Amino acid sequence: MEQYAQRLASISAFKAMKVLDRAKALEALGRRVIHLEVGEPDFATPAPIVAAAKRALDSGQTKYTPAPGIPELRAAIADHYQSDYGVEVDSQRIFVTAGGSGALLLTMALLIDPGDGVLMTDPGYPCNPNFVHSFNGVAQRVPVTASNNYQLSAASVARHWQDNTRAALVASPANPTGSVLQLAELQDIANEVQRRSGFLIVDEIYHGLDYSEASLPTALEVGAIVLNSFSKFFGMTGWRLGWLIVPESAVPAVEKLAQNLFICPSAISQRAALAAFTPEAKAIMLSQRSAFAERRDLLLDGLRKLGFGVPITPAGAFYVYAELPASWTADSESFCRLLLEEQGIAITPGTDFGTYQADRHVRLSYANELGALEEALAGIARMLQ
Ligand SMILES: Cc1ncc(COP(=O)(O)O)c(C=O)c1O
């Protein structure tokens, strides 16, 4: 047997992907499956972005770019902060990355020495602990519930901070709970982290997909390291493009990491993404956001009527994290397995997102049409009977 790196023992597989694999296998056998497991918008990439990519290909924009990204895109991202948030950011602090994933990898490479800890929520995005483990760091998971809005707070950061803790990582809106952090809460967490000479990392990749009247604040305002992505609101999952904004003092370090780890982000995707900030593309994305809001309301209402516990209305992203009805005694993995095998409905077990009360929870993605959500609710109702 070959010996691979020991750290692999602490890196777990993505359960949502396993569900997807089984769903695809059933489909190959001719079964119809309703997909509510994947974290990917069902809409196609907006046409202006696709057209810009075609123009980039036709004009030969297929070479390496600067490691931090093309200056035009970094400037467009800086303009986006000015126009949408009223926040000024120097484009030199912006690194275009291979998705939010590339941004998380660069962040951990920047901050984590072996044994260093990163505070994060349980439940949370499944890959977060694995990014930390990839640098032989320690994922320090903080159990969160509806009573604390499924988020870290200044108080929980203070309580859970250890001698080896280097950073706190939060997402707003969060995966899997859709909960968001307001500016005052972000500021309080930032103060707590800065008092301990640590770093606050804020994952804003579901920004734009938030459904209340008031717009979400960016954690740039509180001096956090901020990452975002073209995957979700911009509908570009397969283009692998995101961005990371770091303090000025970290720019040389992140630049050398980006050069060595990636050389540069995809040239074609970067050219395409320039069109993501045009009014035409934005109008398409905003109409998709309205569709997501309608779907959320339908799914949430249906699940609550079936006895699922969703104590807080998810304010953003496209997920409902629901507690199984009290009548259901089995664990979330067997619930998801049965639902897929018997009803052809694919959802994700809570155990993908952590360990705290994970067995009692499931995540449903509403990145699917209203009709499919109605069918799924009917299938879940049949299974519960
Ligand atoms: C909270 C969160 N962060 C980061 C990512 C990574 O996404 P991408 O690399 O496509 O930007 C995801 C993907 O689902 C996510 O849910």
Coordinates of C-alpha atoms and ligand atoms in Angstrom, one line a residue:
M1 CA 0.0 0.0 0.0
E2 CA 1.3 3.4 -0.9
Q3 CA 1.6 5.9 2.0
Y4 CA 0.0 9.3 1.3
A5 CA 0.1 12.3 3.5
Q6 CA -1.2 11.8 7.0
R7 CA -3.3 14.9 6.9
L8 CA -5.6 13.2 4.4
A9 CA -7.0 11.3 7.4
S10 CA -8.5 14.6 8.6
I11 CA -10.0 15.6 5.2
S12 CA -13.5 14.4 4.7
A13 CA -15.5 13.7 1.5
F14 CA -18.3 16.0 0.5
K15 CA -21.5 14.1 1.2
A16 CA -23.6 16.3 -1.1
M17 CA -21.5 15.0 -3.9
K18 CA -22.1 11.4 -2.8
V19 CA -25.8 12.0 -2.9
L20 CA -25.4 13.6 -6.4
D21 CA -23.4 10.5 -7.6
R22 CA -26.2 8.1 -6.3
A23 CA -28.8 10.3 -7.9
K24 CA -27.0 10.2 -11.2
A25 CA -26.7 6.4 -11.0
L26 CA -30.5 6.2 -10.5
E27 CA -31.0 8.5 -13.4
A28 CA -28.8 6.3 -15.6
L29 CA -31.2 3.5 -14.7
G30 CA -34.1 5.6 -16.1
R31 CA -35.4 6.9 -12.7
R32 CA -36.4 10.5 -12.5
V33 CA -34.8 12.5 -9.7
I34 CA -35.6 15.9 -8.3
H35 CA -32.4 17.6 -7.4
L36 CA -32.4 19.6 -4.2
E37 CA -29.0 18.6 -3.1
V38 CA -26.5 20.8 -5.0
G39 CA -25.4 24.3 -4.2
E40 CA -25.6 25.6 -7.7
P41 CA -28.1 28.0 -9.4
D42 CA -30.3 26.2 -11.9
F43 CA -30.3 29.2 -14.2
A44 CA -27.9 29.4 -17.1
T45 CA -25.1 32.0 -16.9
P46 CA -26.6 35.4 -18.1
A47 CA -26.2 35.8 -21.8
P48 CA -24.1 39.0 -21.7
I49 CA -21.4 37.1 -19.8
V50 CA -21.5 34.2 -22.3
A51 CA -21.2 36.6 -25.2
A52 CA -18.2 38.3 -23.6
A53 CA -16.5 34.9 -23.2
K54 CA -17.1 34.2 -26.9
R55 CA -15.6 37.6 -27.9
A56 CA -12.6 36.8 -25.6
L57 CA -12.0 33.5 -27.4
D58 CA -12.4 35.0 -30.8
S59 CA -9.9 37.8 -30.0
G60 CA -7.3 35.3 -28.6
Q61 CA -7.5 36.2 -24.9
T62 CA -6.3 32.7 -24.0
K63 CA -2.9 33.5 -22.5
Y64 CA -1.7 33.8 -18.9
T65 CA -2.8 36.9 -17.1
P66 CA -1.2 38.7 -14.1
A67 CA -1.4 36.5 -11.0
P68 CA -3.8 38.8 -9.1
G69 CA -6.1 39.0 -12.2
I70 CA -6.5 41.5 -15.1
P71 CA -6.5 45.1 -14.0
E72 CA -9.8 45.8 -15.7
L73 CA -11.6 43.1 -13.6
R74 CA -9.9 44.2 -10.4
A75 CA -11.1 47.7 -11.1
A76 CA -14.6 46.6 -11.9
I77 CA -14.8 44.7 -8.6
A78 CA -13.6 47.8 -6.8
D79 CA -16.3 49.9 -8.6
H80 CA -18.9 47.3 -7.5
Y81 CA -18.0 48.0 -3.9
Q82 CA -18.3 51.7 -4.5
S83 CA -21.6 51.5 -6.3
D84 CA -23.4 48.7 -4.4
Y85 CA -22.0 49.3 -0.9
G86 CA -20.6 52.8 -0.9
V87 CA -17.3 51.4 0.2
E88 CA -14.0 52.4 -1.3
V89 CA -11.4 49.7 -1.8
D90 CA -8.0 49.9 -3.6
S91 CA -8.1 47.4 -6.5
Q92 CA -4.5 46.5 -5.5
R93 CA -6.0 44.7 -2.5
I94 CA -8.3 42.6 -4.8
F95 CA -7.1 39.2 -6.0
V96 CA -9.1 37.4 -8.6
T97 CA -9.2 33.6 -7.8
A98 CA -10.4 30.2 -8.9
G99 CA -13.8 30.6 -7.2
G100 CA -14.4 31.3 -3.6
S101 CA -12.5 28.0 -3.1
G102 CA -9.3 29.5 -4.5
A103 CA -9.8 32.5 -2.2
L104 CA -10.3 30.3 0.9
L105 CA -7.1 28.3 0.0
L106 CA -5.1 31.5 -0.4
T107 CA -6.4 32.8 2.9
M108 CA -5.5 29.7 4.8
A109 CA -2.0 29.6 3.1
L110 CA -1.6 33.2 4.2
L111 CA -2.6 32.8 7.9
I112 CA -2.2 29.2 9.0
D113 CA 1.0 27.6 10.4
P114 CA 0.8 23.9 11.6
G115 CA -1.3 23.7 14.8
D116 CA -3.0 27.1 14.3
G117 CA -6.8 27.2 14.9
V118 CA -9.6 28.8 13.0
L119 CA -13.0 29.3 14.7
M120 CA -16.0 28.4 12.5
T121 CA -19.6 27.5 12.9
D122 CA -21.0 24.0 13.3
P123 CA -23.1 23.7 11.1
G124 CA -21.1 25.4 8.3
Y125 CA -19.8 25.0 4.8
P126 CA -18.3 21.4 4.6
C127 CA -15.0 22.4 2.9
N128 CA -14.0 25.0 5.5
P129 CA -12.4 22.6 8.0
N130 CA -10.6 20.9 5.1
F131 CA -9.0 24.1 3.9
V132 CA -7.6 24.6 7.4
H133 CA -6.5 20.9 7.6
S134 CA -4.7 21.3 4.3
F135 CA -2.2 23.5 6.1
N136 CA -2.1 21.3 9.2
G137 CA -4.2 23.7 11.1
V138 CA -7.1 22.9 13.5
A139 CA -10.7 23.6 12.7
Q140 CA -12.2 24.9 15.9
R141 CA -15.9 24.4 15.4
V142 CA -18.4 26.4 17.5
P143 CA -21.9 24.8 17.8
V144 CA -24.5 27.3 16.8
T145 CA -28.3 27.1 16.9
A146 CA -31.3 29.2 15.9
S147 CA -31.0 31.0 19.3
N148 CA -27.8 32.6 18.1
N149 CA -29.0 33.0 14.5
Y150 CA -26.6 30.1 13.5
Q151 CA -23.7 32.6 13.6
L152 CA -20.7 33.4 15.6
S153 CA -21.0 36.4 17.9
A154 CA -18.5 38.5 19.8
A155 CA -19.4 36.5 22.9
S156 CA -19.0 33.1 21.4
V157 CA -15.7 34.2 19.8
A158 CA -14.5 35.3 23.2
R159 CA -15.6 32.1 24.8
H160 CA -14.1 29.7 22.2
W161 CA -10.9 31.6 21.4
Q162 CA -7.8 29.5 22.4
D163 CA -4.1 30.2 22.6
N164 CA -3.6 28.7 19.2
T165 CA -6.5 30.5 17.5
R166 CA -5.5 32.7 14.6
A167 CA -8.7 33.6 12.9
A168 CA -12.5 33.4 12.9
L169 CA -14.3 32.5 9.7
V170 CA -18.0 33.4 9.2
A171 CA -20.2 33.4 6.1
S172 CA -23.1 35.8 5.6
P173 CA -25.4 34.6 4.1
A174 CA -24.3 31.3 5.5
N175 CA -24.4 27.8 4.0
P176 CA -26.4 25.7 5.1
T177 CA -28.7 28.0 7.2
G178 CA -29.0 31.1 5.0
S179 CA -28.5 33.3 8.1
V180 CA -26.9 36.7 7.8
L181 CA -24.9 39.1 10.0
Q182 CA -25.7 42.8 10.3
L183 CA -23.0 45.5 10.4
A184 CA -23.1 45.9 14.2
E185 CA -22.6 42.2 14.7
L186 CA -19.7 42.0 12.2
Q187 CA -18.2 45.0 14.0
D188 CA -18.5 43.4 17.4
I189 CA -16.9 40.2 16.2
A190 CA -14.1 42.1 14.4
N191 CA -13.4 44.0 17.6
E192 CA -13.2 40.8 19.6
V193 CA -10.8 39.2 17.0
Q194 CA -8.6 42.3 16.7
R195 CA -8.3 42.5 20.5
R196 CA -6.7 39.1 20.2
S197 CA -4.5 40.1 17.3
G198 CA -6.3 37.6 15.1
F199 CA -8.0 37.9 11.7
L200 CA -11.7 37.9 10.8
I201 CA -12.4 36.2 7.5
V202 CA -15.9 36.8 6.0
D203 CA -17.2 34.7 3.2
E204 CA -19.7 36.8 1.2
I205 CA -20.2 34.4 -1.7
Y206 CA -24.0 34.5 -1.3
H207 CA -24.2 38.3 -1.4
G208 CA -26.8 39.4 -3.9
L209 CA -28.9 36.3 -3.0
D210 CA -30.5 37.9 0.0
Y211 CA -34.2 38.6 0.3
S212 CA -34.9 41.4 2.7
E213 CA -35.4 45.0 1.8
A214 CA -32.2 46.3 3.5
S215 CA -29.1 45.5 1.6
L216 CA -26.4 43.5 3.2
P217 CA -23.3 45.2 4.5
T218 CA -19.9 44.1 3.4
A219 CA -17.4 43.1 6.1
L220 CA -14.8 45.3 4.3
E221 CA -16.3 48.0 6.5
V222 CA -15.0 46.3 9.6
G223 CA -11.5 45.6 8.3
A224 CA -12.1 41.8 7.6
I225 CA -10.5 39.7 4.9
V226 CA -13.4 39.3 2.5
L227 CA -14.0 36.7 -0.2
N228 CA -16.7 36.5 -2.8
S229 CA -17.4 34.5 -5.9
F230 CA -18.9 34.7 -9.4
S231 CA -20.5 31.3 -8.8
K232 CA -23.8 32.0 -7.1
F233 CA -25.4 35.5 -7.7
F234 CA -23.6 35.8 -11.0
G235 CA -24.5 32.2 -12.0
M236 CA -20.9 31.2 -13.0
T237 CA -20.2 28.0 -11.0
G238 CA -18.3 26.2 -13.8
W239 CA -16.3 29.2 -14.8
R240 CA -14.3 29.0 -11.6
L241 CA -13.9 32.6 -10.7
G242 CA -14.1 34.5 -7.4
W243 CA -12.1 37.1 -5.5
L244 CA -10.3 37.8 -2.3
I245 CA -9.7 41.2 -0.6
V246 CA -6.8 41.3 1.8
P247 CA -5.2 44.1 3.9
E248 CA -2.6 46.1 2.1
S249 CA 0.1 44.6 4.3
A250 CA -0.7 41.1 3.0
V251 CA -0.7 42.0 -0.7
P252 CA 3.0 40.9 -1.5
A253 CA 2.5 37.6 0.4
V254 CA -0.8 36.8 -1.4
E255 CA 0.7 37.8 -4.7
K256 CA 3.5 35.3 -4.4
L257 CA 1.2 32.6 -3.1
A258 CA -1.2 33.2 -6.1
Q259 CA 1.7 33.1 -8.6
N260 CA 3.0 29.8 -7.2
L261 CA -0.2 28.0 -6.6
F262 CA -2.2 29.1 -9.6
I263 CA -0.1 31.2 -11.9
C264 CA -3.3 33.1 -12.7
P265 CA -7.1 32.7 -12.8
S266 CA -8.7 31.6 -16.1
A267 CA -8.2 34.4 -18.7
I268 CA -11.4 33.6 -20.6
S269 CA -13.5 33.6 -17.4
Q270 CA -12.0 36.9 -16.3
R271 CA -12.9 38.6 -19.6
A272 CA -16.4 37.1 -19.4
A273 CA -16.8 38.4 -15.8
L274 CA -16.2 41.9 -17.0
A275 CA -19.8 41.7 -18.4
A276 CA -21.2 40.5 -15.1
F277 CA -21.2 44.1 -13.8
T278 CA -23.1 45.6 -16.8
P279 CA -26.8 46.8 -16.3
E280 CA -28.0 44.1 -18.7
A281 CA -26.4 41.2 -16.8
K282 CA -27.5 42.7 -13.4
A283 CA -31.1 43.0 -14.6
I284 CA -31.1 39.2 -15.3
M285 CA -29.5 38.4 -12.0
L286 CA -32.0 40.5 -10.1
S287 CA -35.0 38.7 -11.8
Q288 CA -33.4 35.4 -10.8
R289 CA -33.1 36.7 -7.2
S290 CA -36.9 37.3 -7.2
A291 CA -37.5 33.8 -8.5
F292 CA -35.3 32.4 -5.6
A293 CA -37.3 34.5 -3.1
E294 CA -40.6 33.0 -4.3
R295 CA -39.2 29.5 -4.2
R296 CA -37.9 30.0 -0.7
D297 CA -41.3 31.0 0.5
L298 CA -43.0 28.0 -1.1
L299 CA -40.4 25.5 0.2
L300 CA -40.3 27.0 3.7
D301 CA -44.1 27.1 4.1
G302 CA -44.4 23.5 2.8
L303 CA -41.7 22.1 5.1
R304 CA -43.1 23.8 8.1
K305 CA -46.6 22.4 7.4
L306 CA -45.0 18.9 7.2
G307 CA -43.6 19.4 10.7
F308 CA -40.0 20.3 9.8
G309 CA -38.4 22.7 12.2
V310 CA -37.1 25.9 10.6
P311 CA -37.1 28.4 13.5
I312 CA -35.6 31.3 11.5
T313 CA -36.6 32.3 8.0
P314 CA -33.4 32.0 6.0
A315 CA -32.5 35.5 4.8
G316 CA -30.2 34.6 2.0
A317 CA -28.5 31.9 -0.2
F318 CA -30.8 29.2 -1.6
Y319 CA -31.0 26.7 1.2
V320 CA -33.4 25.6 3.9
Y321 CA -31.7 23.9 6.9
A322 CA -34.5 22.0 8.5
E323 CA -34.9 19.9 11.6
L324 CA -36.6 16.5 10.8
P325 CA -40.1 16.2 12.1
A326 CA -40.3 14.8 15.7
S327 CA -42.1 11.7 14.4
W328 CA -39.0 10.7 12.4
T329 CA -36.8 8.7 14.7
A330 CA -34.0 7.7 12.2
D331 CA -30.9 9.8 11.5
S332 CA -30.6 12.3 8.7
E333 CA -28.4 10.1 6.5
S334 CA -31.0 7.3 6.4
F335 CA -33.8 9.9 5.8
C336 CA -31.9 11.2 2.8
R337 CA -31.1 7.7 1.5
L338 CA -34.8 6.6 1.8
L339 CA -36.1 9.8 0.2
L340 CA -33.8 9.3 -2.8
E341 CA -34.3 5.6 -3.2
E342 CA -38.1 5.6 -2.6
Q343 CA -39.3 9.0 -3.8
G344 CA -36.5 10.1 -6.2
I345 CA -35.8 13.3 -4.3
A346 CA -32.2 14.2 -3.6
I347 CA -31.4 16.3 -0.5
T348 CA -28.3 16.6 1.7
P349 CA -28.0 15.2 5.2
G350 CA -27.1 17.5 8.1
T351 CA -24.0 15.5 8.7
D352 CA -22.3 17.1 5.7
F353 CA -22.2 20.4 7.7
G354 CA -20.8 19.4 11.0
T355 CA -21.6 17.2 14.0
Y356 CA -23.7 19.4 16.2
Q357 CA -27.4 18.1 16.0
A358 CA -26.4 17.2 12.5
D359 CA -28.3 13.9 12.6
R360 CA -31.5 15.7 13.1
H361 CA -31.1 18.1 10.2
V362 CA -31.3 18.1 6.4
R363 CA -30.5 20.8 3.9
L364 CA -32.7 21.4 0.9
S365 CA -31.5 23.6 -2.0
Y366 CA -34.3 25.6 -3.7
A367 CA -32.2 26.1 -6.9
N368 CA -35.0 24.3 -8.8
E369 CA -38.3 25.3 -10.3
L370 CA -41.5 25.9 -8.3
G371 CA -43.1 22.8 -9.9
A372 CA -40.2 20.6 -8.8
L373 CA -40.3 22.0 -5.3
E374 CA -44.1 21.2 -5.1
E375 CA -43.4 17.7 -6.3
A376 CA -40.7 17.3 -3.8
L377 CA -42.9 18.4 -0.9
A378 CA -45.5 15.9 -2.0
G379 CA -42.9 13.2 -2.1
I380 CA -41.6 14.1 1.3
A381 CA -45.2 14.0 2.6
R382 CA -45.7 10.5 1.2
M383 CA -42.5 9.3 2.8
L384 CA -43.5 10.7 6.2
Q385 CA -46.8 8.8 6.2
Ligands
LIG1 C1 -20.2 29.2 1.8 C2 -19.4 28.8 0.6 N1 -18.2 29.2 0.4 C3 -17.5 28.9 -0.7 C4 -18.0 28.1 -1.6 C5 -17.2 27.7 -2.8 O1 -17.8 28.1 -4.0 P1 -17.0 28.5 -5.4 O2 -15.6 27.9 -5.3 O3 -17.7 27.9 -6.5 O4 -17.0 30.0 -5.4 C6 -19.3 27.5 -1.5 C7 -19.9 26.6 -2.5 O5 -21.0 26.1 -2.4 C8 -20.0 27.9 -0.3 O6 -21.3 27.5 -0.1

